[in-house]
mmCIF file of C-alpha atoms in Angstrom:
data_model
loop_
_atom_site.group_PDB
_atom_site.id
_atom_site.type_symbol
_atom_site.label_atom_id
_atom_site.label_comp_id
_atom_site.label_asym_id
_atom_site.label_seq_id
_atom_site.Cartn_x
_atom_site.Cartn_y
_atom_site.Cartn_z
ATOM 1 C CA UNK A 9 53.120 21.938 -47.917
ATOM 2 C CA UNK A 10 53.750 21.880 -44.178
ATOM 3 C CA UNK A 11 51.403 19.778 -41.973
ATOM 4 C CA UNK A 12 49.184 21.824 -39.661
ATOM 5 C CA UNK A 13 50.642 21.874 -36.089
ATOM 6 C CA UNK A 14 47.310 20.590 -34.551
ATOM 7 C CA UNK A 15 47.282 17.404 -36.617
ATOM 8 C CA UNK A 16 50.751 16.374 -35.482
ATOM 9 C CA UNK A 17 49.365 16.032 -31.932
ATOM 10 C CA UNK A 18 46.810 13.440 -33.084
ATOM 11 C CA UNK A 19 48.015 9.838 -32.565
ATOM 12 C CA UNK A 20 48.026 7.606 -35.589
ATOM 13 C CA UNK A 21 44.955 5.599 -36.442
ATOM 14 C CA UNK A 22 44.907 2.012 -35.130
ATOM 15 C CA UNK A 23 45.243 -0.716 -37.726
ATOM 16 C CA UNK A 24 42.119 -2.071 -39.256
ATOM 17 C CA UNK A 25 40.844 -5.339 -37.764
ATOM 18 C CA UNK A 26 40.803 -8.466 -39.938
ATOM 19 C CA UNK A 27 37.262 -8.729 -41.454
ATOM 20 C CA UNK A 28 37.880 -11.957 -43.377
ATOM 21 C CA UNK A 29 35.941 -14.813 -41.809
ATOM 22 C CA UNK A 30 37.984 -17.669 -40.415
ATOM 23 C CA UNK A 31 38.062 -20.650 -42.863
ATOM 24 C CA UNK A 32 35.723 -23.480 -41.831
ATOM 25 C CA UNK A 33 37.277 -26.454 -40.295
ATOM 26 C CA UNK A 34 37.120 -29.623 -42.399
ATOM 27 C CA UNK A 35 35.396 -31.530 -39.613
ATOM 28 C CA UNK A 36 32.441 -29.214 -39.275
ATOM 29 C CA UNK A 37 29.089 -30.766 -40.362
ATOM 30 C CA UNK A 38 26.014 -28.883 -41.352
ATOM 31 C CA UNK A 39 23.781 -31.482 -39.813
ATOM 32 C CA UNK A 40 22.440 -31.533 -36.246
ATOM 33 C CA UNK A 41 24.030 -34.011 -33.865
ATOM 34 C CA UNK A 42 22.109 -37.334 -33.652
ATOM 35 C CA UNK A 43 21.078 -36.758 -30.023
ATOM 36 C CA UNK A 44 19.123 -33.611 -30.839
ATOM 37 C CA UNK A 45 15.304 -34.109 -30.766
ATOM 38 C CA UNK A 46 13.057 -33.142 -33.650
ATOM 39 C CA UNK A 47 11.775 -29.615 -33.345
ATOM 40 C CA UNK A 48 8.208 -29.156 -31.905
ATOM 41 C CA UNK A 49 5.864 -28.929 -35.001
ATOM 42 C CA UNK A 50 2.556 -27.854 -33.342
ATOM 43 C CA UNK A 51 1.854 -24.093 -33.164
ATOM 44 C CA UNK A 52 1.405 -22.455 -29.788
ATOM 45 C CA UNK A 53 -2.186 -22.661 -28.567
ATOM 46 C CA UNK A 54 -4.778 -25.372 -28.622
ATOM 47 C CA UNK A 55 -3.483 -28.671 -30.024
ATOM 48 C CA UNK A 56 -5.261 -29.838 -33.181
ATOM 49 C CA UNK A 57 -7.118 -32.637 -31.289
ATOM 50 C CA UNK A 58 -8.884 -30.143 -29.053
ATOM 51 C CA UNK A 59 -9.894 -27.216 -31.163
ATOM 52 C CA UNK A 60 -12.317 -24.629 -29.715
ATOM 53 C CA UNK A 61 -15.790 -24.382 -31.260
ATOM 54 C CA UNK A 62 -16.072 -22.175 -34.359
ATOM 55 C CA UNK A 63 -19.058 -20.304 -32.891
ATOM 56 C CA UNK A 64 -20.885 -19.779 -29.523
ATOM 57 C CA UNK A 65 -23.023 -22.715 -28.455
ATOM 58 C CA UNK A 66 -26.842 -22.188 -28.934
ATOM 59 C CA UNK A 67 -28.735 -20.858 -25.995
ATOM 60 C CA UNK A 68 -30.773 -24.035 -25.552
ATOM 61 C CA UNK A 69 -27.493 -25.931 -25.060
ATOM 62 C CA UNK A 70 -26.627 -23.885 -21.946
ATOM 63 C CA UNK A 71 -27.637 -25.445 -18.602
ATOM 64 C CA UNK A 72 -30.829 -24.083 -17.142
ATOM 65 C CA UNK A 73 -30.741 -22.076 -13.955
ATOM 66 C CA UNK A 74 -31.523 -23.992 -10.732
ATOM 67 C CA UNK A 75 -35.164 -24.327 -9.922
ATOM 68 C CA UNK A 76 -36.665 -22.441 -6.970
ATOM 69 C CA UNK A 77 -34.414 -19.342 -7.139
ATOM 70 C CA UNK A 78 -35.884 -16.522 -9.087
ATOM 71 C CA UNK A 79 -33.460 -14.766 -11.476
ATOM 72 C CA UNK A 80 -31.674 -11.785 -9.908
ATOM 73 C CA UNK A 81 -32.756 -12.528 -6.366
ATOM 74 C CA UNK A 82 -29.197 -13.249 -5.241
ATOM 75 C CA UNK A 83 -30.151 -16.653 -3.627
ATOM 76 C CA UNK A 84 -31.232 -17.504 -0.108
ATOM 77 C CA UNK A 85 -31.059 -14.859 2.608
#
């Protein structure tokens, strides 16, 4: 069987690249270097020592409005 004339114009396929991983060097360690600090262990957000309250504070715990200014008046004019 003769090859088709349009396929003879196609350049040959390039060689396949080497897919084998390079061998590990014998001096490579799996441990971190000694100068690396320990990873940060606390999650992002409030630190455990200063957690937010689990619920809203009671109304009586809120500061009272200042005396002498009626509520909703907007202050002194």
